PDB file of C-alpha atoms and ligand atoms in Angstrom:
ATOM      1  CA  MET U   1       0.000   0.000   0.000  1.00  0.00           C
ATOM      2  CA  SER U   2       1.293   3.414  -0.894  1.00  0.00           C
ATOM      3  CA  ALA U   3       1.876   5.803   1.969  1.00  0.00           C
ATOM      4  CA  TRP U   4       0.275   8.582  -0.061  1.00  0.00           C
ATOM      5  CA  GLU U   5      -3.362   9.561  -0.525  1.00  0.00           C
ATOM      6  CA  HIS U   6      -2.261  12.084  -3.163  1.00  0.00           C
ATOM      7  CA  ARG U   7       1.071  12.589  -4.952  1.00  0.00           C
ATOM      8  CA  LEU U   8       2.242  15.829  -6.520  1.00  0.00           C
ATOM      9  CA  SER U   9       2.840  15.345 -10.259  1.00  0.00           C
ATOM     10  CA  TRP U  10       4.994  18.430 -10.838  1.00  0.00           C
ATOM     11  CA  PRO U  11       8.315  17.888 -12.673  1.00  0.00           C
ATOM     12  CA  GLY U  12      11.311  18.456 -10.397  1.00  0.00           C
ATOM     13  CA  VAL U  13       9.248  18.090  -7.221  1.00  0.00           C
ATOM     14  CA  ALA U  14       8.687  15.237  -4.750  1.00  0.00           C
ATOM     15  CA  GLY U  15       5.865  15.152  -2.239  1.00  0.00           C
ATOM     16  CA  GLY U  16       2.173  14.797  -1.592  1.00  0.00           C
ATOM     17  CA  PHE U  17      -0.384  14.123   1.101  1.00  0.00           C
ATOM     18  CA  VAL U  18      -0.277  11.328   3.676  1.00  0.00           C
ATOM     19  CA  GLY U  19      -3.573  10.544   5.418  1.00  0.00           C
ATOM     20  CA  ARG U  20      -4.064   9.436   9.030  1.00  0.00           C
ATOM     21  CA  SER U  21      -0.579   9.692  10.446  1.00  0.00           C
ATOM     22  CA  ARG U  22       0.543  11.931  13.324  1.00  0.00           C
ATOM     23  CA  ARG U  23       3.009  14.637  14.236  1.00  0.00           C
ATOM     24  CA  PRO U  24       6.078  13.221  16.025  1.00  0.00           C
ATOM     25  CA  ARG U  25       6.661  14.820  19.422  1.00  0.00           C
ATOM     26  CA  PRO U  26       9.269  17.637  19.515  1.00  0.00           C
ATOM     27  CA  GLY U  27      12.739  16.263  20.060  1.00  0.00           C
ATOM     28  CA  GLY U  28      11.199  12.885  20.728  1.00  0.00           C
ATOM     29  CA  ASP U  29      10.059   9.858  18.880  1.00  0.00           C
ATOM     30  CA  ASP U  30      10.639   8.783  15.326  1.00  0.00           C
ATOM     31  CA  PRO U  31       8.130   9.669  12.636  1.00  0.00           C
ATOM     32  CA  PRO U  32       5.311   7.098  12.428  1.00  0.00           C
ATOM     33  CA  ASP U  33       5.273   4.433   9.730  1.00  0.00           C
ATOM     34  CA  ARG U  34       3.270   6.108   6.972  1.00  0.00           C
ATOM     35  CA  LEU U  35       5.247   9.343   7.282  1.00  0.00           C
ATOM     36  CA  GLN U  36       8.508   7.374   7.368  1.00  0.00           C
ATOM     37  CA  ALA U  37       7.503   5.461   4.229  1.00  0.00           C
ATOM     38  CA  ALA U  38       6.537   8.648   2.390  1.00  0.00           C
ATOM     39  CA  LEU U  39       9.855  10.283   3.303  1.00  0.00           C
ATOM     40  CA  ALA U  40      11.738   7.217   2.070  1.00  0.00           C
ATOM     41  CA  GLU U  41       9.926   7.475  -1.271  1.00  0.00           C
ATOM     42  CA  MET U  42      11.053  11.105  -1.539  1.00  0.00           C
ATOM     43  CA  GLY U  43      14.680   9.933  -1.332  1.00  0.00           C
ATOM     44  CA  ALA U  44      16.866   8.946   1.586  1.00  0.00           C
ATOM     45  CA  GLY U  45      18.830  11.403   3.677  1.00  0.00           C
ATOM     46  CA  ARG U  46      16.506  14.398   3.622  1.00  0.00           C
ATOM     47  CA  SER U  47      16.244  16.891   6.476  1.00  0.00           C
ATOM     48  CA  LEU U  48      12.648  17.026   7.735  1.00  0.00           C
ATOM     49  CA  VAL U  49      11.779  20.685   8.396  1.00  0.00           C
ATOM     50  CA  GLU U  50       8.572  21.650  10.179  1.00  0.00           C
ATOM     51  CA  ALA U  51       6.771  24.856  11.204  1.00  0.00           C
ATOM     52  CA  GLU U  52       5.494  25.440  14.731  1.00  0.00           C
ATOM     53  CA  GLN U  53       1.992  26.149  13.259  1.00  0.00           C
ATOM     54  CA  VAL U  54       0.442  28.889  15.353  1.00  0.00           C
ATOM     55  CA  HIS U  55      -2.560  29.757  13.087  1.00  0.00           C
ATOM     56  CA  GLY U  56      -0.818  32.852  11.751  1.00  0.00           C
ATOM     57  CA  ALA U  57       0.420  33.854   8.305  1.00  0.00           C
ATOM     58  CA  LYS U  58       4.203  34.141   8.747  1.00  0.00           C
ATOM     59  CA  VAL U  59       6.491  32.244   6.383  1.00  0.00           C
ATOM     60  CA  ALA U  60      10.138  31.317   7.074  1.00  0.00           C
ATOM     61  CA  ARG U  61      12.854  30.749   4.493  1.00  0.00           C
ATOM     62  CA  VAL U  62      14.711  27.489   5.099  1.00  0.00           C
ATOM     63  CA  THR U  63      18.422  27.908   4.304  1.00  0.00           C
ATOM     64  CA  ALA U  64      21.211  25.367   3.917  1.00  0.00           C
ATOM     65  CA  ASP U  65      22.524  26.235   7.424  1.00  0.00           C
ATOM     66  CA  MET U  66      19.228  25.184   8.983  1.00  0.00           C
ATOM     67  CA  ALA U  67      19.010  21.825   7.238  1.00  0.00           C
ATOM     68  CA  ARG U  68      22.097  19.647   7.195  1.00  0.00           C
ATOM     69  CA  GLY U  69      21.800  15.952   6.592  1.00  0.00           C
ATOM     70  CA  ALA U  70      19.168  13.405   7.469  1.00  0.00           C
ATOM     71  CA  GLY U  71      16.784  13.779  10.362  1.00  0.00           C
ATOM     72  CA  ARG U  72      14.320  16.159  11.956  1.00  0.00           C
ATOM     73  CA  VAL U  73      15.130  19.802  12.504  1.00  0.00           C
ATOM     74  CA  PRO U  74      13.432  21.557  15.480  1.00  0.00           C
ATOM     75  CA  ALA U  75      10.213  23.199  14.195  1.00  0.00           C
ATOM     76  CA  LEU U  76      10.714  26.806  13.099  1.00  0.00           C
ATOM     77  CA  PRO U  77       8.975  28.939  15.756  1.00  0.00           C
ATOM     78  CA  GLY U  78       6.114  31.338  15.128  1.00  0.00           C
ATOM     79  CA  VAL U  79       5.470  30.408  11.499  1.00  0.00           C
ATOM     80  CA  ASP U  80       2.860  28.475   9.532  1.00  0.00           C
ATOM     81  CA  GLY U  81       4.652  28.456   6.197  1.00  0.00           C
ATOM     82  CA  LEU U  82       8.052  27.474   4.815  1.00  0.00           C
ATOM     83  CA  VAL U  83       9.896  28.129   1.545  1.00  0.00           C
ATOM     84  CA  THR U  84      13.213  26.689   0.430  1.00  0.00           C
ATOM     85  CA  ASP U  85      15.496  26.219  -2.548  1.00  0.00           C
ATOM     86  CA  VAL U  86      17.777  23.792  -0.689  1.00  0.00           C
ATOM     87  CA  PRO U  87      17.914  20.296  -2.238  1.00  0.00           C
ATOM     88  CA  GLY U  88      17.702  17.477   0.297  1.00  0.00           C
ATOM     89  CA  VAL U  89      15.037  19.178   2.403  1.00  0.00           C
ATOM     90  CA  ALA U  90      11.544  17.796   2.995  1.00  0.00           C
ATOM     91  CA  LEU U  91       9.141  20.461   4.265  1.00  0.00           C
ATOM     92  CA  ALA U  92       6.281  19.099   6.411  1.00  0.00           C
ATOM     93  CA  ILE U  93       2.930  20.529   7.535  1.00  0.00           C
ATOM     94  CA  TYR U  94       0.469  18.652   9.775  1.00  0.00           C
ATOM     95  CA  VAL U  95      -3.289  19.111   9.361  1.00  0.00           C
ATOM     96  CA  ALA U  96      -6.600  17.630  10.528  1.00  0.00           C
ATOM     97  CA  ASP U  97      -9.404  19.558   8.758  1.00  0.00           C
ATOM     98  CA  CYS U  98      -7.169  22.584   8.050  1.00  0.00           C
ATOM     99  CA  LEU U  99      -5.788  23.183   4.585  1.00  0.00           C
ATOM    100  CA  ALA U 100      -2.233  22.483   3.421  1.00  0.00           C
ATOM    101  CA  ILE U 101      -1.003  24.606   0.517  1.00  0.00           C
ATOM    102  CA  TRP U 102       1.860  23.402  -1.695  1.00  0.00           C
ATOM    103  CA  LEU U 103       3.809  25.776  -3.925  1.00  0.00           C
ATOM    104  CA  HIS U 104       6.322  25.143  -6.700  1.00  0.00           C
ATOM    105  CA  HIS U 105       8.432  27.951  -8.108  1.00  0.00           C
ATOM    106  CA  PRO U 106      10.074  26.390 -11.197  1.00  0.00           C
ATOM    107  CA  GLY U 107      12.130  29.543 -11.777  1.00  0.00           C
ATOM    108  CA  GLY U 108      13.908  29.269  -8.394  1.00  0.00           C
ATOM    109  CA  PRO U 109      13.738  26.409  -8.409  1.00  0.00           C
ATOM    110  CA  ALA U 110      12.089  26.447  -5.012  1.00  0.00           C
ATOM    111  CA  VAL U 111       9.184  24.920  -3.117  1.00  0.00           C
ATOM    112  CA  GLY U 112       6.886  26.078  -0.339  1.00  0.00           C
ATOM    113  CA  LEU U 113       4.299  24.673   2.019  1.00  0.00           C
ATOM    114  CA  ALA U 114       1.819  26.277   4.404  1.00  0.00           C
ATOM    115  CA  HIS U 115      -0.867  25.469   6.964  1.00  0.00           C
ATOM    116  CA  ALA U 116      -4.125  27.410   6.942  1.00  0.00           C
ATOM    117  CA  GLY U 117      -7.260  26.908   8.969  1.00  0.00           C
ATOM    118  CA  TRP U 118      -9.864  29.638   9.033  1.00  0.00           C
ATOM    119  CA  ARG U 119      -7.615  31.920  11.084  1.00  0.00           C
ATOM    120  CA  GLY U 120      -4.762  31.519   8.630  1.00  0.00           C
ATOM    121  CA  LEU U 121      -7.106  32.204   5.723  1.00  0.00           C
ATOM    122  CA  ALA U 122      -8.480  35.270   7.516  1.00  0.00           C
ATOM    123  CA  ALA U 123      -4.841  36.461   7.674  1.00  0.00           C
ATOM    124  CA  ASP U 124      -4.319  35.671   3.933  1.00  0.00           C
ATOM    125  CA  MET U 125      -1.826  32.850   4.367  1.00  0.00           C
ATOM    126  CA  PRO U 126      -2.169  31.794   0.688  1.00  0.00           C
ATOM    127  CA  GLY U 127      -1.106  35.280  -0.425  1.00  0.00           C
ATOM    128  CA  SER U 128       1.675  35.360   2.182  1.00  0.00           C
ATOM    129  CA  LEU U 129       3.113  32.085   0.899  1.00  0.00           C
ATOM    130  CA  VAL U 130       3.169  33.388  -2.689  1.00  0.00           C
ATOM    131  CA  ARG U 131       4.803  36.687  -1.705  1.00  0.00           C
ATOM    132  CA  ALA U 132       7.379  34.957   0.519  1.00  0.00           C
ATOM    133  CA  ALA U 133       8.401  32.629  -2.320  1.00  0.00           C
ATOM    134  CA  LEU U 134       8.822  35.511  -4.756  1.00  0.00           C
ATOM    135  CA  ARG U 135      10.691  37.665  -2.220  1.00  0.00           C
ATOM    136  CA  ALA U 136      13.133  34.841  -1.460  1.00  0.00           C
ATOM    137  CA  HIS U 137      13.555  33.392  -4.934  1.00  0.00           C
ATOM    138  CA  GLY U 138      12.643  36.136  -7.442  1.00  0.00           C
ATOM    139  CA  GLY U 139      10.362  35.943 -10.461  1.00  0.00           C
ATOM    140  CA  GLY U 140       6.650  36.596 -10.836  1.00  0.00           C
ATOM    141  CA  PRO U 141       3.506  34.778  -9.682  1.00  0.00           C
ATOM    142  CA  GLU U 142       2.435  33.734 -13.202  1.00  0.00           C
ATOM    143  CA  GLY U 143       4.988  30.889 -13.278  1.00  0.00           C
ATOM    144  CA  LEU U 144       4.057  29.383  -9.897  1.00  0.00           C
ATOM    145  CA  ARG U 145       2.124  26.178  -9.345  1.00  0.00           C
ATOM    146  CA  VAL U 146      -0.063  25.681  -6.277  1.00  0.00           C
ATOM    147  CA  ALA U 147      -2.031  22.717  -4.899  1.00  0.00           C
ATOM    148  CA  LEU U 148      -4.659  22.659  -2.136  1.00  0.00           C
ATOM    149  CA  SER U 149      -5.022  19.606   0.106  1.00  0.00           C
ATOM    150  CA  PRO U 150      -8.112  17.733   1.231  1.00  0.00           C
ATOM    151  CA  CYS U 151      -9.614  19.680   4.143  1.00  0.00           C
ATOM    152  CA  ILE U 152     -12.985  20.088   5.823  1.00  0.00           C
ATOM    153  CA  ARG U 153     -15.028  21.185   2.822  1.00  0.00           C
ATOM    154  CA  ALA U 154     -18.113  23.335   2.560  1.00  0.00           C
ATOM    155  CA  CYS U 155     -20.358  20.249   3.053  1.00  0.00           C
ATOM    156  CA  CYS U 156     -19.172  19.882   6.672  1.00  0.00           C
ATOM    157  CA  PHE U 157     -17.611  23.164   7.800  1.00  0.00           C
ATOM    158  CA  GLU U 158     -20.364  24.593   9.993  1.00  0.00           C
ATOM    159  CA  VAL U 159     -19.224  27.855  11.531  1.00  0.00           C
ATOM    160  CA  GLY U 160     -20.271  30.607  13.891  1.00  0.00           C
ATOM    161  CA  ASP U 161     -20.562  34.338  13.389  1.00  0.00           C
ATOM    162  CA  ASP U 162     -16.847  35.039  13.957  1.00  0.00           C
ATOM    163  CA  VAL U 163     -15.871  32.859  10.995  1.00  0.00           C
ATOM    164  CA  VAL U 164     -18.688  34.165   8.804  1.00  0.00           C
ATOM    165  CA  ALA U 165     -17.554  37.734   9.480  1.00  0.00           C
ATOM    166  CA  ALA U 166     -14.044  36.925   8.262  1.00  0.00           C
ATOM    167  CA  PHE U 167     -15.193  35.703   4.841  1.00  0.00           C
ATOM    168  CA  GLU U 168     -18.565  37.171   3.905  1.00  0.00           C
ATOM    169  CA  HIS U 169     -16.898  39.745   1.644  1.00  0.00           C
ATOM    170  CA  ILE U 170     -15.682  36.910  -0.625  1.00  0.00           C
ATOM    171  CA  PRO U 171     -18.293  35.868  -3.214  1.00  0.00           C
ATOM    172  CA  GLY U 172     -19.458  32.278  -2.700  1.00  0.00           C
ATOM    173  CA  ALA U 173     -17.404  31.706   0.450  1.00  0.00           C
ATOM    174  CA  VAL U 174     -20.315  31.603   2.920  1.00  0.00           C
ATOM    175  CA  ASP U 175     -23.471  29.489   2.476  1.00  0.00           C
ATOM    176  CA  ARG U 176     -26.321  30.572   4.755  1.00  0.00           C
ATOM    177  CA  SER U 177     -29.002  28.363   3.214  1.00  0.00           C
ATOM    178  CA  GLY U 178     -29.037  25.895   6.136  1.00  0.00           C
ATOM    179  CA  GLU U 179     -29.606  26.317   9.855  1.00  0.00           C
ATOM    180  CA  LEU U 180     -25.889  26.950  10.439  1.00  0.00           C
ATOM    181  CA  ALA U 181     -23.634  28.866   8.072  1.00  0.00           C
ATOM    182  CA  HIS U 182     -21.049  26.879   6.102  1.00  0.00           C
ATOM    183  CA  VAL U 183     -17.720  28.227   4.827  1.00  0.00           C
ATOM    184  CA  ASP U 184     -15.864  27.032   1.716  1.00  0.00           C
ATOM    185  CA  MET U 185     -12.147  27.267   2.537  1.00  0.00           C
ATOM    186  CA  ILE U 186     -11.170  26.173  -0.983  1.00  0.00           C
ATOM    187  CA  ARG U 187     -13.129  29.069  -2.470  1.00  0.00           C
ATOM    188  CA  VAL U 188     -11.397  31.484  -0.085  1.00  0.00           C
ATOM    189  CA  ALA U 189      -7.905  30.147  -0.850  1.00  0.00           C
ATOM    190  CA  MET U 190      -8.522  30.200  -4.632  1.00  0.00           C
ATOM    191  CA  ARG U 191      -9.597  33.823  -4.423  1.00  0.00           C
ATOM    192  CA  GLN U 192      -6.558  34.830  -2.337  1.00  0.00           C
ATOM    193  CA  LEU U 193      -4.146  32.970  -4.638  1.00  0.00           C
ATOM    194  CA  THR U 194      -5.546  34.574  -7.785  1.00  0.00           C
ATOM    195  CA  GLU U 195      -5.457  37.983  -6.096  1.00  0.00           C
ATOM    196  CA  ALA U 196      -1.761  37.306  -5.396  1.00  0.00           C
ATOM    197  CA  GLY U 197      -1.301  36.734  -9.141  1.00  0.00           C
ATOM    198  CA  VAL U 198      -1.309  32.939  -9.515  1.00  0.00           C
ATOM    199  CA  PRO U 199      -3.278  31.979 -12.660  1.00  0.00           C
ATOM    200  CA  GLY U 200      -6.368  29.938 -11.788  1.00  0.00           C
ATOM    201  CA  GLU U 201      -5.407  27.149 -14.182  1.00  0.00           C
ATOM    202  CA  ARG U 202      -2.150  26.647 -12.251  1.00  0.00           C
ATOM    203  CA  ILE U 203      -3.992  25.879  -8.991  1.00  0.00           C
ATOM    204  CA  GLU U 204      -4.888  22.211  -8.341  1.00  0.00           C
ATOM    205  CA  VAL U 205      -7.495  21.147  -5.812  1.00  0.00           C
ATOM    206  CA  MET U 206      -7.095  17.617  -4.416  1.00  0.00           C
ATOM    207  CA  ASP U 207     -10.435  15.927  -3.898  1.00  0.00           C
ATOM    208  CA  GLY U 208     -11.655  14.809  -0.505  1.00  0.00           C
ATOM    209  CA  CYS U 209     -13.409  16.203   2.550  1.00  0.00           C
ATOM    210  CA  THR U 210     -11.558  15.153   5.723  1.00  0.00           C
ATOM    211  CA  ARG U 211     -14.749  15.119   7.812  1.00  0.00           C
ATOM    212  CA  CYS U 212     -16.663  13.015   5.244  1.00  0.00           C
ATOM    213  CA  GLU U 213     -13.911  10.391   4.924  1.00  0.00           C
ATOM    214  CA  PRO U 214     -12.495   9.585   8.383  1.00  0.00           C
ATOM    215  CA  GLU U 215     -11.183   6.240   7.159  1.00  0.00           C
ATOM    216  CA  ARG U 216      -8.826   8.071   4.774  1.00  0.00           C
ATOM    217  CA  TYR U 217      -8.109  11.321   6.577  1.00  0.00           C
ATOM    218  CA  ALA U 218      -7.528  12.656  10.060  1.00  0.00           C
ATOM    219  CA  SER U 219     -10.421  14.975  10.956  1.00  0.00           C
ATOM    220  CA  TYR U 220     -10.438  17.025  14.132  1.00  0.00           C
ATOM    221  CA  ARG U 221     -14.203  17.487  13.925  1.00  0.00           C
ATOM    222  CA  TRP U 222     -14.707  13.759  13.544  1.00  0.00           C
ATOM    223  CA  ASP U 223     -12.670  12.945  16.681  1.00  0.00           C
ATOM    224  CA  PRO U 224     -10.489  15.624  18.290  1.00  0.00           C
ATOM    225  CA  GLU U 225      -8.906  13.131  20.726  1.00  0.00           C
ATOM    226  CA  ARG U 226      -7.858  10.312  18.434  1.00  0.00           C
ATOM    227  CA  CYS U 227      -7.779  11.737  14.916  1.00  0.00           C
ATOM    228  CA  GLY U 228      -4.011  12.132  14.526  1.00  0.00           C
ATOM    229  CA  ARG U 229      -2.821  14.282  11.647  1.00  0.00           C
ATOM    230  CA  ASN U 230      -2.532  14.179   7.868  1.00  0.00           C
ATOM    231  CA  VAL U 231       0.912  15.177   6.623  1.00  0.00           C
ATOM    232  CA  ALA U 232       1.724  17.342   3.619  1.00  0.00           C
ATOM    233  CA  LEU U 233       5.294  16.966   2.313  1.00  0.00           C
ATOM    234  CA  ILE U 234       7.290  18.662  -0.442  1.00  0.00           C
ATOM    235  CA  GLY U 235      10.905  18.899  -1.560  1.00  0.00           C
ATOM    236  CA  LEU U 236      12.912  19.479  -4.714  1.00  0.00           C
ATOM    237  CA  ALA U 237      13.324  16.137  -6.481  1.00  0.00           C
TER     238      ALA U 237
HETATM  239 ZN1   ZN D   1     -17.764  16.891   4.109  1.00  0.00          ZN
END
């Protein structure tokens, strides 16, 4: 069985989405089996670089000094996104209903990865990831490729007034037809990415609602105690 639920198909890039794994404890245990298997398929000897994930929109650049040789690097504090042009690095983001956003900058060449739940989207994390990649590695947004992970989709993402208020200015983002409002995080991210200059046809959306498919994906809303995490990975091939 493949470790991956989805693989990225971009030339020069390795990575994808691993369902139902977990985040290894800081400084502690080894990555669990499915994550380990996915990393092995990306090529032995990579540094595994993680973000602290604080539901913000800051992005860190991962340099060669920070990632030397195989093994886990302590998570970069205070950020939810990472960009790098260093070969031999595997960037990792852990999600359970939140969205993971992959970025490929063929001109760098460079790759990026970010975590965005509703708070990250309210802070325009998709746009921040695009701008951070261009700031660090030059070029324009028209050449980028972006992919959006399975997440809790509009079918299941029932929200309160605070979340509605963050997104009601975006056409189609909020559905008020039912008893509780629903928010479409994919719609929000698409809008923010295109506003940042990424052409719509260069944005891929992986199918799957985490809450609808708990046998495939970790979903916090399905079971906050035992859900574990899905893992998004990317590196230069
Ligand atoms: Zn659903």
